[in-house]
C-alpha positions as a LaTeX table, in Angstrom:
\begin{tabular}{lrrr}
\hline
Residue & $x$ (\AA) & $y$ (\AA) & $z$ (\AA) \\
\hline
Met1 & 16.00 & $-4.61$ & 39.54 \\
Thr2 & 16.49 & $-3.82$ & 35.87 \\
Thr3 & 18.10 & $-5.88$ & 33.18 \\
Gln4 & 19.75 & $-4.73$ & 29.99 \\
Leu5 & 17.90 & $-5.55$ & 26.78 \\
Leu6 & 19.73 & $-8.04$ & 24.58 \\
Gly7 & 21.29 & $-6.50$ & 21.49 \\
Ser8 & 20.35 & $-2.97$ & 22.51 \\
Ser9 & 22.31 & 0.12 & 23.34 \\
Pro10 & 24.10 & $-0.03$ & 26.72 \\
Asn11 & 22.10 & 3.06 & 27.80 \\
Ile12 & 18.72 & 1.31 & 27.41 \\
Thr13 & 17.60 & $-0.97$ & 30.21 \\
Ala14 & 14.54 & $-3.18$ & 30.51 \\
Leu15 & 12.06 & $-2.68$ & 33.30 \\
Ser16 & 11.60 & $-5.38$ & 35.87 \\
Ala17 & 8.23 & $-7.07$ & 36.30 \\
Glu18 & 7.84 & $-5.25$ & 39.61 \\
Gln19 & 8.40 & $-1.86$ & 37.97 \\
Val20 & 5.84 & $-2.64$ & 35.27 \\
Glu21 & 3.33 & $-3.81$ & 37.88 \\
Leu22 & 3.88 & $-0.68$ & 39.97 \\
Tyr23 & 3.43 & 1.55 & 36.94 \\
Leu24 & 0.18 & $-0.18$ & 35.94 \\
Arg25 & $-1.18$ & 0.08 & 39.48 \\
Glu26 & $-0.38$ & 3.81 & 39.53 \\
His27 & $-1.87$ & 4.34 & 36.04 \\
Pro28 & $-5.08$ & 2.28 & 35.86 \\
Glu29 & $-6.16$ & 4.15 & 32.72 \\
Phe30 & $-3.13$ & 2.89 & 30.77 \\
Phe31 & $-4.94$ & 0.11 & 28.90 \\
Asn32 & $-7.89$ & 2.38 & 28.12 \\
Asp33 & $-5.46$ & 4.77 & 26.45 \\
His34 & $-3.70$ & 1.95 & 24.54 \\
Leu35 & $-6.50$ & $-0.25$ & 23.17 \\
Pro36 & $-4.43$ & $-1.71$ & 20.29 \\
Leu37 & $-2.01$ & $-3.04$ & 22.91 \\
Val38 & $-4.87$ & $-4.70$ & 24.80 \\
Ala39 & $-6.04$ & $-6.37$ & 21.58 \\
Ser40 & $-2.59$ & $-7.84$ & 20.98 \\
Leu41 & $-2.00$ & $-9.20$ & 24.50 \\
Arg42 & $-1.95$ & $-12.96$ & 24.90 \\
Ile43 & $-2.72$ & $-13.93$ & 28.49 \\
Pro44 & $-2.51$ & $-17.68$ & 29.23 \\
His45 & $-5.43$ & $-19.33$ & 30.95 \\
Ala46 & $-5.01$ & $-20.41$ & 34.59 \\
Ala47 & $-6.05$ & $-23.95$ & 33.66 \\
Ala48 & $-2.67$ & $-24.54$ & 31.97 \\
Pro49 & $-3.05$ & $-26.56$ & 28.75 \\
Ala50 & $-6.83$ & $-26.14$ & 28.56 \\
Val51 & $-8.10$ & $-23.28$ & 26.43 \\
Ser52 & $-11.44$ & $-21.77$ & 27.24 \\
Leu53 & $-14.03$ & $-21.26$ & 24.53 \\
Ile54 & $-13.78$ & $-17.50$ & 24.97 \\
Glu55 & $-10.00$ & $-17.59$ & 24.49 \\
Arg56 & $-10.45$ & $-19.67$ & 21.35 \\
Gln57 & $-13.05$ & $-17.23$ & 20.04 \\
Val58 & $-10.76$ & $-14.30$ & 20.79 \\
Ala59 & $-7.92$ & $-16.01$ & 18.92 \\
Val60 & $-10.17$ & $-16.62$ & 15.91 \\
Leu61 & $-11.38$ & $-13.02$ & 15.99 \\
Arg62 & $-7.80$ & $-11.75$ & 16.18 \\
Asp63 & $-6.88$ & $-13.82$ & 13.13 \\
Gln64 & $-9.92$ & $-12.54$ & 11.25 \\
Asn65 & $-9.05$ & $-9.00$ & 12.26 \\
Gln66 & $-5.54$ & $-9.42$ & 10.85 \\
Gln67 & $-6.96$ & $-10.79$ & 7.61 \\
Tyr68 & $-9.35$ & $-7.84$ & 7.35 \\
Lys69 & $-6.51$ & $-5.42$ & 7.99 \\
Arg70 & $-4.47$ & $-7.01$ & 5.18 \\
Lys71 & $-7.46$ & $-6.90$ & 2.83 \\
Leu72 & $-8.09$ & $-3.27$ & 3.73 \\
Met73 & $-4.47$ & $-2.37$ & 3.03 \\
Asp74 & $-4.70$ & $-4.19$ & $-0.31$ \\
Leu75 & $-7.87$ & $-2.26$ & $-1.18$ \\
Val76 & $-6.23$ & 1.03 & $-0.20$ \\
Gln77 & $-3.34$ & 0.20 & $-2.53$ \\
Val78 & $-5.76$ & $-0.65$ & $-5.34$ \\
Gly79 & $-7.44$ & 2.71 & $-4.73$ \\
Arg80 & $-4.10$ & 4.50 & $-4.96$ \\
Asp81 & $-3.27$ & 2.65 & $-8.17$ \\
Asn82 & $-6.68$ & 3.56 & $-9.60$ \\
Asp83 & $-6.16$ & 7.22 & $-8.66$ \\
Ala84 & $-2.82$ & 7.23 & $-10.50$ \\
Leu85 & $-4.41$ & 5.55 & $-13.53$ \\
His86 & $-7.25$ & 8.08 & $-13.53$ \\
Arg87 & $-4.81$ & 10.97 & $-13.28$ \\
Asn88 & $-2.71$ & 9.61 & $-16.17$ \\
Leu89 & $-5.79$ & 9.00 & $-18.33$ \\
His90 & $-6.92$ & 12.55 & $-17.63$ \\
Leu91 & $-3.52$ & 13.93 & $-18.67$ \\
Leu92 & $-3.59$ & 11.82 & $-21.84$ \\
Thr93 & $-7.10$ & 13.04 & $-22.66$ \\
Leu94 & $-6.08$ & 16.68 & $-22.20$ \\
Ala95 & $-3.01$ & 16.14 & $-24.38$ \\
Leu96 & $-5.12$ & 14.53 & $-27.11$ \\
Met97 & $-7.56$ & 17.44 & $-27.02$ \\
Arg98 & $-4.64$ & 19.79 & $-27.76$ \\
Ala99 & $-3.43$ & 17.73 & $-30.73$ \\
Asp100 & $-3.89$ & 19.46 & $-34.08$ \\
Ser101 & $-2.98$ & 16.64 & $-36.47$ \\
Leu102 & $-2.94$ & 12.87 & $-36.70$ \\
Gly103 & 0.84 & 12.91 & $-36.38$ \\
Asp104 & 0.53 & 15.02 & $-33.24$ \\
Val105 & $-2.02$ & 12.55 & $-31.82$ \\
Ile106 & 0.33 & 9.63 & $-32.47$ \\
Glu107 & 3.29 & 11.41 & $-30.88$ \\
Arg108 & 1.26 & 12.41 & $-27.81$ \\
Val109 & $-0.17$ & 8.91 & $-27.35$ \\
His110 & 3.30 & 7.41 & $-27.70$ \\
Gly111 & 4.83 & 9.88 & $-25.24$ \\
His112 & 2.14 & 9.53 & $-22.58$ \\
Leu113 & 2.01 & 5.74 & $-22.78$ \\
Arg114 & 5.78 & 5.55 & $-22.51$ \\
Asp115 & 6.27 & 8.20 & $-19.80$ \\
Asp116 & 3.10 & 8.19 & $-17.69$ \\
Phe117 & 2.01 & 4.57 & $-18.08$ \\
Lys118 & 5.58 & 3.19 & $-18.22$ \\
Ala119 & 4.82 & 1.17 & $-21.36$ \\
Asp120 & 7.85 & $-0.71$ & $-22.66$ \\
Val121 & 6.47 & $-0.89$ & $-26.20$ \\
Val122 & 3.81 & 1.23 & $-27.87$ \\
Ala123 & 2.15 & 0.14 & $-31.11$ \\
Leu124 & $-0.81$ & 1.90 & $-32.69$ \\
Arg125 & $-2.88$ & 0.29 & $-35.42$ \\
Leu126 & $-5.04$ & 2.70 & $-37.36$ \\
Ala127 & $-7.90$ & 1.21 & $-39.35$ \\
Arg128 & $-8.08$ & 3.90 & $-42.01$ \\
Leu129 & $-5.38$ & 6.42 & $-42.74$ \\
Pro130 & $-6.14$ & 9.63 & $-44.60$ \\
Lys131 & $-4.90$ & 9.50 & $-48.20$ \\
Asp132 & $-2.54$ & 12.40 & $-47.64$ \\
Phe133 & $-1.05$ & 10.87 & $-44.46$ \\
Ser134 & 2.52 & 9.69 & $-44.76$ \\
Thr135 & 3.34 & 6.78 & $-42.46$ \\
Asp136 & 7.02 & 7.73 & $-42.61$ \\
Thr137 & 6.35 & 11.03 & $-40.87$ \\
Cys138 & 5.00 & 9.42 & $-37.72$ \\
Thr139 & 7.26 & 6.44 & $-37.37$ \\
Leu140 & 8.87 & 6.70 & $-33.96$ \\
Pro141 & 12.01 & 4.73 & $-33.13$ \\
Leu142 & 11.74 & 2.24 & $-30.26$ \\
Asp143 & 14.21 & 4.23 & $-28.20$ \\
Ala144 & 12.43 & 7.56 & $-28.70$ \\
Ser145 & 12.67 & 9.65 & $-25.55$ \\
\hline
\end{tabular}
């Protein structure tokens, strides 16, 4: 006997418990081939409301495993962010090495910080300007693109 899954396409039907049992009996290697499924199964204890120590330990280990998976995914994302930062810093460094004047340096820094690092505002403060350097030449408007 099969039953239709709720909210699913009319062409998809659910397997009966008997069909699942028959399949598992005919394919004893199924759980060996699907270990993540085994780890997620929750099988109630025969002693109804009582929970064995092993079941409690398994539940705790499952929770810890989920926490570790989340932490790992967070660390992977941090790694990706760091890779992007490294790549952008490398591009900025190469651009600065090609600069042939202070004005060119300022324009390149402004462009890379705005475009690669997605900076909303870029402000450079230079401690000592050369005497022949005109600040008007390198003033960039806020909406420079």
